[in-house]
Amino acid sequence: MLNTKKIILVTGAASSGKSEFAEVLAAKTNKTVIYVATAKVDTTDQEWQIKIKQHQQRRPQNWQTFEVSEQLSSTIEQALSSECLLIDSLGTWVANFLILEPSEWKARHDRLLSSLKLTNATVIMVSEETGWGVVPAYPAGRLFRDRLGSLSRQISNLDNTTTYLVACGHILNLSLLGEPLSNYEI
């Protein structure tokens, strides 16, 4: 069983197995699992609906599902030590706020980090790994890449956080294999 308070960040490319691995980790906690879906529901997007249905069919029926497109920090703050929040995904949550001005984004960003520091629950976050390809052609794409990359990096460096990279269905524990950049100075 995992510690009472633990943060796990599972990052990787699209369709690499991130969500499936996060689900395995959540099941192993032996806690009440709450699947926190951060997407805004768009019933007109058939491809998205199929992907959501695939995720739902994979999950055990006794898991609760919360649809939380905006109030993620509140959800984390209210979680109990007997619960495991599986948040899928951090990138979708960030995308929900691309229209915010930098100061408004910073307030949301800071509150999320604060909620993670204070929670007594186990929190497993799925996050898309961005920036390994071409520079996005549009300002919104670059803003998404920068906000998500920065937030994932900061979450990865919180106390009691374990970070995994999933690539091509293979899992690397970055917390064991790597060192935080903060260990180095110029």
PDB file of C-alpha atoms in Angstrom:
ATOM      1  CA  MET A   1       0.000   0.000   0.000  1.00  0.00           C
ATOM      2  CA  LEU A   2       1.193   3.519  -0.790  1.00  0.00           C
ATOM      3  CA  ASN A   3       1.843   6.108   1.928  1.00  0.00           C
ATOM      4  CA  THR A   4      -1.162   8.021   3.284  1.00  0.00           C
ATOM      5  CA  LYS A   5      -0.012  11.199   1.566  1.00  0.00           C
ATOM      6  CA  LYS A   6       1.639  10.786  -1.770  1.00  0.00           C
ATOM      7  CA  ILE A   7       1.711  12.594  -5.071  1.00  0.00           C
ATOM      8  CA  ILE A   8       2.419  10.670  -8.244  1.00  0.00           C
ATOM      9  CA  LEU A   9       2.911  12.342 -11.616  1.00  0.00           C
ATOM     10  CA  VAL A  10       2.597  10.103 -14.677  1.00  0.00           C
ATOM     11  CA  THR A  11       3.747  11.850 -17.831  1.00  0.00           C
ATOM     12  CA  GLY A  12       4.341  10.764 -21.390  1.00  0.00           C
ATOM     13  CA  ALA A  13       3.249  11.030 -24.985  1.00  0.00           C
ATOM     14  CA  ALA A  14      -0.274  10.615 -26.354  1.00  0.00           C
ATOM     15  CA  SER A  15      -1.533   7.013 -26.322  1.00  0.00           C
ATOM     16  CA  SER A  16       1.624   5.823 -24.539  1.00  0.00           C
ATOM     17  CA  GLY A  17      -0.190   4.078 -21.671  1.00  0.00           C
ATOM     18  CA  LYS A  18      -0.139   6.907 -19.085  1.00  0.00           C
ATOM     19  CA  SER A  19      -3.759   6.564 -18.023  1.00  0.00           C
ATOM     20  CA  GLU A  20      -3.615   2.774 -17.876  1.00  0.00           C
ATOM     21  CA  PHE A  21      -0.515   2.896 -15.653  1.00  0.00           C
ATOM     22  CA  ALA A  22      -2.115   5.539 -13.424  1.00  0.00           C
ATOM     23  CA  GLU A  23      -5.154   3.273 -13.061  1.00  0.00           C
ATOM     24  CA  VAL A  24      -2.931   0.362 -11.976  1.00  0.00           C
ATOM     25  CA  LEU A  25      -1.249   2.586  -9.382  1.00  0.00           C
ATOM     26  CA  ALA A  26      -4.611   3.832  -8.092  1.00  0.00           C
ATOM     27  CA  ALA A  27      -5.946   0.284  -7.721  1.00  0.00           C
ATOM     28  CA  LYS A  28      -2.855  -0.682  -5.699  1.00  0.00           C
ATOM     29  CA  THR A  29      -3.499   2.025  -3.072  1.00  0.00           C
ATOM     30  CA  ASN A  30      -6.379   0.049  -1.545  1.00  0.00           C
ATOM     31  CA  LYS A  31      -8.095   3.404  -1.024  1.00  0.00           C
ATOM     32  CA  THR A  32     -11.384   4.721  -2.307  1.00  0.00           C
ATOM     33  CA  VAL A  33     -10.504   5.781  -5.849  1.00  0.00           C
ATOM     34  CA  ILE A  34     -12.055   8.908  -7.277  1.00  0.00           C
ATOM     35  CA  TYR A  35     -11.421   9.405 -10.965  1.00  0.00           C
ATOM     36  CA  VAL A  36     -11.253  13.160 -11.606  1.00  0.00           C
ATOM     37  CA  ALA A  37     -12.005  13.942 -15.255  1.00  0.00           C
ATOM     38  CA  THR A  38     -10.833  17.434 -16.166  1.00  0.00           C
ATOM     39  CA  ALA A  39     -12.274  17.649 -19.682  1.00  0.00           C
ATOM     40  CA  LYS A  40     -15.220  19.814 -20.555  1.00  0.00           C
ATOM     41  CA  VAL A  41     -17.810  17.506 -22.083  1.00  0.00           C
ATOM     42  CA  ASP A  42     -18.313  18.110 -25.797  1.00  0.00           C
ATOM     43  CA  THR A  43     -21.018  15.748 -27.015  1.00  0.00           C
ATOM     44  CA  THR A  44     -20.494  16.878 -30.633  1.00  0.00           C
ATOM     45  CA  ASP A  45     -16.918  15.508 -30.756  1.00  0.00           C
ATOM     46  CA  GLN A  46     -17.441  11.827 -31.597  1.00  0.00           C
ATOM     47  CA  GLU A  47     -13.734  10.934 -31.459  1.00  0.00           C
ATOM     48  CA  TRP A  48     -13.470  12.412 -27.963  1.00  0.00           C
ATOM     49  CA  GLN A  49     -16.620  10.564 -26.866  1.00  0.00           C
ATOM     50  CA  ILE A  50     -15.118   7.246 -28.027  1.00  0.00           C
ATOM     51  CA  LYS A  51     -11.915   7.908 -26.060  1.00  0.00           C
ATOM     52  CA  ILE A  52     -13.906   8.788 -22.925  1.00  0.00           C
ATOM     53  CA  LYS A  53     -15.957   5.594 -23.290  1.00  0.00           C
ATOM     54  CA  GLN A  54     -12.757   3.497 -23.610  1.00  0.00           C
ATOM     55  CA  HIS A  55     -11.416   5.006 -20.390  1.00  0.00           C
ATOM     56  CA  GLN A  56     -14.722   4.410 -18.592  1.00  0.00           C
ATOM     57  CA  GLN A  57     -14.902   0.767 -19.668  1.00  0.00           C
ATOM     58  CA  ARG A  58     -11.395   0.103 -18.339  1.00  0.00           C
ATOM     59  CA  ARG A  59     -12.082   1.417 -14.844  1.00  0.00           C
ATOM     60  CA  PRO A  60     -13.564  -0.691 -12.048  1.00  0.00           C
ATOM     61  CA  GLN A  61     -17.255   0.001 -11.480  1.00  0.00           C
ATOM     62  CA  ASN A  62     -16.744   0.837  -7.799  1.00  0.00           C
ATOM     63  CA  TRP A  63     -14.618   3.898  -8.650  1.00  0.00           C
ATOM     64  CA  GLN A  64     -16.397   7.212  -8.371  1.00  0.00           C
ATOM     65  CA  THR A  65     -16.068   9.761 -11.169  1.00  0.00           C
ATOM     66  CA  PHE A  66     -16.026  13.519 -10.635  1.00  0.00           C
ATOM     67  CA  GLU A  67     -16.156  15.817 -13.655  1.00  0.00           C
ATOM     68  CA  VAL A  68     -14.034  18.783 -12.599  1.00  0.00           C
ATOM     69  CA  SER A  69     -13.081  21.019 -15.497  1.00  0.00           C
ATOM     70  CA  GLU A  70     -12.215  24.024 -13.339  1.00  0.00           C
ATOM     71  CA  GLN A  71     -12.374  23.469  -9.570  1.00  0.00           C
ATOM     72  CA  LEU A  72      -9.496  20.992  -9.338  1.00  0.00           C
ATOM     73  CA  SER A  73      -7.837  22.687  -6.363  1.00  0.00           C
ATOM     74  CA  SER A  74     -11.062  22.554  -4.331  1.00  0.00           C
ATOM     75  CA  THR A  75     -11.464  18.864  -5.146  1.00  0.00           C
ATOM     76  CA  ILE A  76      -7.932  18.147  -3.923  1.00  0.00           C
ATOM     77  CA  GLU A  77      -8.410  20.265  -0.794  1.00  0.00           C
ATOM     78  CA  GLN A  78     -11.578  18.366   0.138  1.00  0.00           C
ATOM     79  CA  ALA A  79     -10.122  14.874  -0.424  1.00  0.00           C
ATOM     80  CA  LEU A  80      -9.762  12.581   2.571  1.00  0.00           C
ATOM     81  CA  SER A  81      -6.675  10.609   3.581  1.00  0.00           C
ATOM     82  CA  SER A  82      -8.650   7.437   2.802  1.00  0.00           C
ATOM     83  CA  GLU A  83      -9.042   8.530  -0.830  1.00  0.00           C
ATOM     84  CA  CYS A  84      -6.945   8.349  -3.967  1.00  0.00           C
ATOM     85  CA  LEU A  85      -7.651  10.991  -6.575  1.00  0.00           C
ATOM     86  CA  LEU A  86      -6.725   9.921 -10.095  1.00  0.00           C
ATOM     87  CA  ILE A  87      -6.645  13.154 -12.091  1.00  0.00           C
ATOM     88  CA  ASP A  88      -6.771  12.659 -15.846  1.00  0.00           C
ATOM     89  CA  SER A  89      -5.454  14.944 -17.111  1.00  0.00           C
ATOM     90  CA  LEU A  90      -3.385  17.901 -16.028  1.00  0.00           C
ATOM     91  CA  GLY A  91      -2.982  19.023 -19.651  1.00  0.00           C
ATOM     92  CA  THR A  92      -6.716  19.140 -20.202  1.00  0.00           C
ATOM     93  CA  TRP A  93      -7.108  21.187 -17.017  1.00  0.00           C
ATOM     94  CA  VAL A  94      -4.425  23.633 -18.206  1.00  0.00           C
ATOM     95  CA  ALA A  95      -6.126  23.892 -21.626  1.00  0.00           C
ATOM     96  CA  ASN A  96      -9.348  24.943 -19.883  1.00  0.00           C
ATOM     97  CA  PHE A  97      -7.576  28.153 -18.794  1.00  0.00           C
ATOM     98  CA  LEU A  98      -5.597  29.230 -21.847  1.00  0.00           C
ATOM     99  CA  ILE A  99      -7.766  32.341 -22.159  1.00  0.00           C
ATOM    100  CA  LEU A 100      -6.729  33.589 -18.704  1.00  0.00           C
ATOM    101  CA  GLU A 101      -4.399  36.523 -18.348  1.00  0.00           C
ATOM    102  CA  PRO A 102      -0.988  35.640 -16.832  1.00  0.00           C
ATOM    103  CA  SER A 103      -1.930  36.952 -13.365  1.00  0.00           C
ATOM    104  CA  GLU A 104      -5.190  34.954 -13.322  1.00  0.00           C
ATOM    105  CA  TRP A 105      -3.338  31.829 -14.503  1.00  0.00           C
ATOM    106  CA  LYS A 106      -0.689  32.320 -11.807  1.00  0.00           C
ATOM    107  CA  ALA A 107      -3.400  32.416  -9.126  1.00  0.00           C
ATOM    108  CA  ARG A 108      -4.908  29.104 -10.383  1.00  0.00           C
ATOM    109  CA  HIS A 109      -1.440  27.583 -10.767  1.00  0.00           C
ATOM    110  CA  ASP A 110      -0.345  28.610  -7.265  1.00  0.00           C
ATOM    111  CA  ARG A 111      -3.572  27.379  -5.677  1.00  0.00           C
ATOM    112  CA  LEU A 112      -3.163  23.981  -7.349  1.00  0.00           C
ATOM    113  CA  LEU A 113       0.391  23.641  -6.031  1.00  0.00           C
ATOM    114  CA  SER A 114      -0.764  24.720  -2.570  1.00  0.00           C
ATOM    115  CA  SER A 115      -3.609  22.177  -2.569  1.00  0.00           C
ATOM    116  CA  LEU A 116      -1.155  19.410  -3.484  1.00  0.00           C
ATOM    117  CA  LYS A 117       1.175  20.416  -0.645  1.00  0.00           C
ATOM    118  CA  LEU A 118      -1.655  20.412   1.905  1.00  0.00           C
ATOM    119  CA  THR A 119      -3.701  17.361   0.917  1.00  0.00           C
ATOM    120  CA  ASN A 120      -3.661  14.180   2.977  1.00  0.00           C
ATOM    121  CA  ALA A 121      -4.970  12.106   0.084  1.00  0.00           C
ATOM    122  CA  THR A 122      -2.980  10.167  -2.452  1.00  0.00           C
ATOM    123  CA  VAL A 123      -3.057  12.119  -5.719  1.00  0.00           C
ATOM    124  CA  ILE A 124      -2.115  10.534  -9.038  1.00  0.00           C
ATOM    125  CA  MET A 125      -1.936  13.022 -11.902  1.00  0.00           C
ATOM    126  CA  VAL A 126      -1.704  12.143 -15.587  1.00  0.00           C
ATOM    127  CA  SER A 127       0.089  14.794 -17.618  1.00  0.00           C
ATOM    128  CA  GLU A 128       0.889  15.038 -21.297  1.00  0.00           C
ATOM    129  CA  GLU A 129       4.559  15.472 -22.138  1.00  0.00           C
ATOM    130  CA  THR A 130       4.788  18.393 -24.512  1.00  0.00           C
ATOM    131  CA  GLY A 131       7.595  20.125 -26.338  1.00  0.00           C
ATOM    132  CA  TRP A 132       9.368  17.079 -27.792  1.00  0.00           C
ATOM    133  CA  GLY A 133       8.357  17.958 -31.313  1.00  0.00           C
ATOM    134  CA  VAL A 134       8.210  21.055 -33.435  1.00  0.00           C
ATOM    135  CA  VAL A 135       7.508  24.445 -31.916  1.00  0.00           C
ATOM    136  CA  PRO A 136       3.737  24.969 -32.062  1.00  0.00           C
ATOM    137  CA  ALA A 137       2.756  27.218 -34.958  1.00  0.00           C
ATOM    138  CA  TYR A 138       0.184  29.183 -32.971  1.00  0.00           C
ATOM    139  CA  PRO A 139       0.511  31.328 -29.826  1.00  0.00           C
ATOM    140  CA  ALA A 140      -2.109  29.266 -27.950  1.00  0.00           C
ATOM    141  CA  GLY A 141      -0.111  26.084 -28.612  1.00  0.00           C
ATOM    142  CA  ARG A 142       3.082  27.669 -27.319  1.00  0.00           C
ATOM    143  CA  LEU A 143       1.263  29.020 -24.262  1.00  0.00           C
ATOM    144  CA  PHE A 144      -0.173  25.548 -23.527  1.00  0.00           C
ATOM    145  CA  ARG A 145       3.257  23.923 -23.899  1.00  0.00           C
ATOM    146  CA  ASP A 146       4.912  26.441 -21.588  1.00  0.00           C
ATOM    147  CA  ARG A 147       2.199  26.436 -18.898  1.00  0.00           C
ATOM    148  CA  LEU A 148       1.879  22.658 -18.788  1.00  0.00           C
ATOM    149  CA  GLY A 149       5.639  22.078 -18.909  1.00  0.00           C
ATOM    150  CA  SER A 150       6.286  24.513 -16.080  1.00  0.00           C
ATOM    151  CA  LEU A 151       3.437  23.171 -13.918  1.00  0.00           C
ATOM    152  CA  SER A 152       4.462  19.532 -14.433  1.00  0.00           C
ATOM    153  CA  ARG A 153       8.038  20.386 -13.508  1.00  0.00           C
ATOM    154  CA  GLN A 154       6.936  22.119 -10.312  1.00  0.00           C
ATOM    155  CA  ILE A 155       4.642  19.252  -9.299  1.00  0.00           C
ATOM    156  CA  SER A 156       7.443  16.777  -9.976  1.00  0.00           C
ATOM    157  CA  ASN A 157       9.646  18.668  -7.511  1.00  0.00           C
ATOM    158  CA  LEU A 158       7.150  18.746  -4.627  1.00  0.00           C
ATOM    159  CA  ASP A 159       7.976  16.698  -1.525  1.00  0.00           C
ATOM    160  CA  ASN A 160       6.586  13.144  -1.545  1.00  0.00           C
ATOM    161  CA  THR A 161       6.234  13.171  -5.336  1.00  0.00           C
ATOM    162  CA  THR A 162       7.209  10.251  -7.524  1.00  0.00           C
ATOM    163  CA  THR A 163       7.405  10.938 -11.249  1.00  0.00           C
ATOM    164  CA  TYR A 164       7.031   8.326 -13.968  1.00  0.00           C
ATOM    165  CA  LEU A 165       7.563   8.653 -17.710  1.00  0.00           C
ATOM    166  CA  VAL A 166       5.549   6.317 -19.922  1.00  0.00           C
ATOM    167  CA  ALA A 167       6.806   5.891 -23.485  1.00  0.00           C
ATOM    168  CA  CYS A 168       5.658   3.235 -25.955  1.00  0.00           C
ATOM    169  CA  GLY A 169       3.989   1.306 -23.148  1.00  0.00           C
ATOM    170  CA  HIS A 170       7.164   1.187 -21.021  1.00  0.00           C
ATOM    171  CA  ILE A 171       7.459   2.837 -17.640  1.00  0.00           C
ATOM    172  CA  LEU A 172      10.484   4.681 -16.277  1.00  0.00           C
ATOM    173  CA  ASN A 173      10.599   5.871 -12.674  1.00  0.00           C
ATOM    174  CA  LEU A 174      12.255   9.252 -13.179  1.00  0.00           C
ATOM    175  CA  SER A 175      12.480   9.808  -9.419  1.00  0.00           C
ATOM    176  CA  LEU A 176      14.824   6.812  -9.154  1.00  0.00           C
ATOM    177  CA  LEU A 177      16.664   7.191 -12.455  1.00  0.00           C
ATOM    178  CA  GLY A 178      17.169  10.929 -12.571  1.00  0.00           C
ATOM    179  CA  GLU A 179      18.088  13.904 -10.463  1.00  0.00           C
ATOM    180  CA  PRO A 180      16.118  17.128 -10.168  1.00  0.00           C
ATOM    181  CA  LEU A 181      17.607  20.046 -12.036  1.00  0.00           C
ATOM    182  CA  SER A 182      17.413  21.980  -8.755  1.00  0.00           C
ATOM    183  CA  ASN A 183      20.389  19.885  -7.541  1.00  0.00           C
ATOM    184  CA  TYR A 184      22.601  21.754  -9.985  1.00  0.00           C
ATOM    185  CA  GLU A 185      23.833  25.329 -10.011  1.00  0.00           C
ATOM    186  CA  ILE A 186      25.966  27.397 -12.361  1.00  0.00           C
TER     187      ILE A 186
END
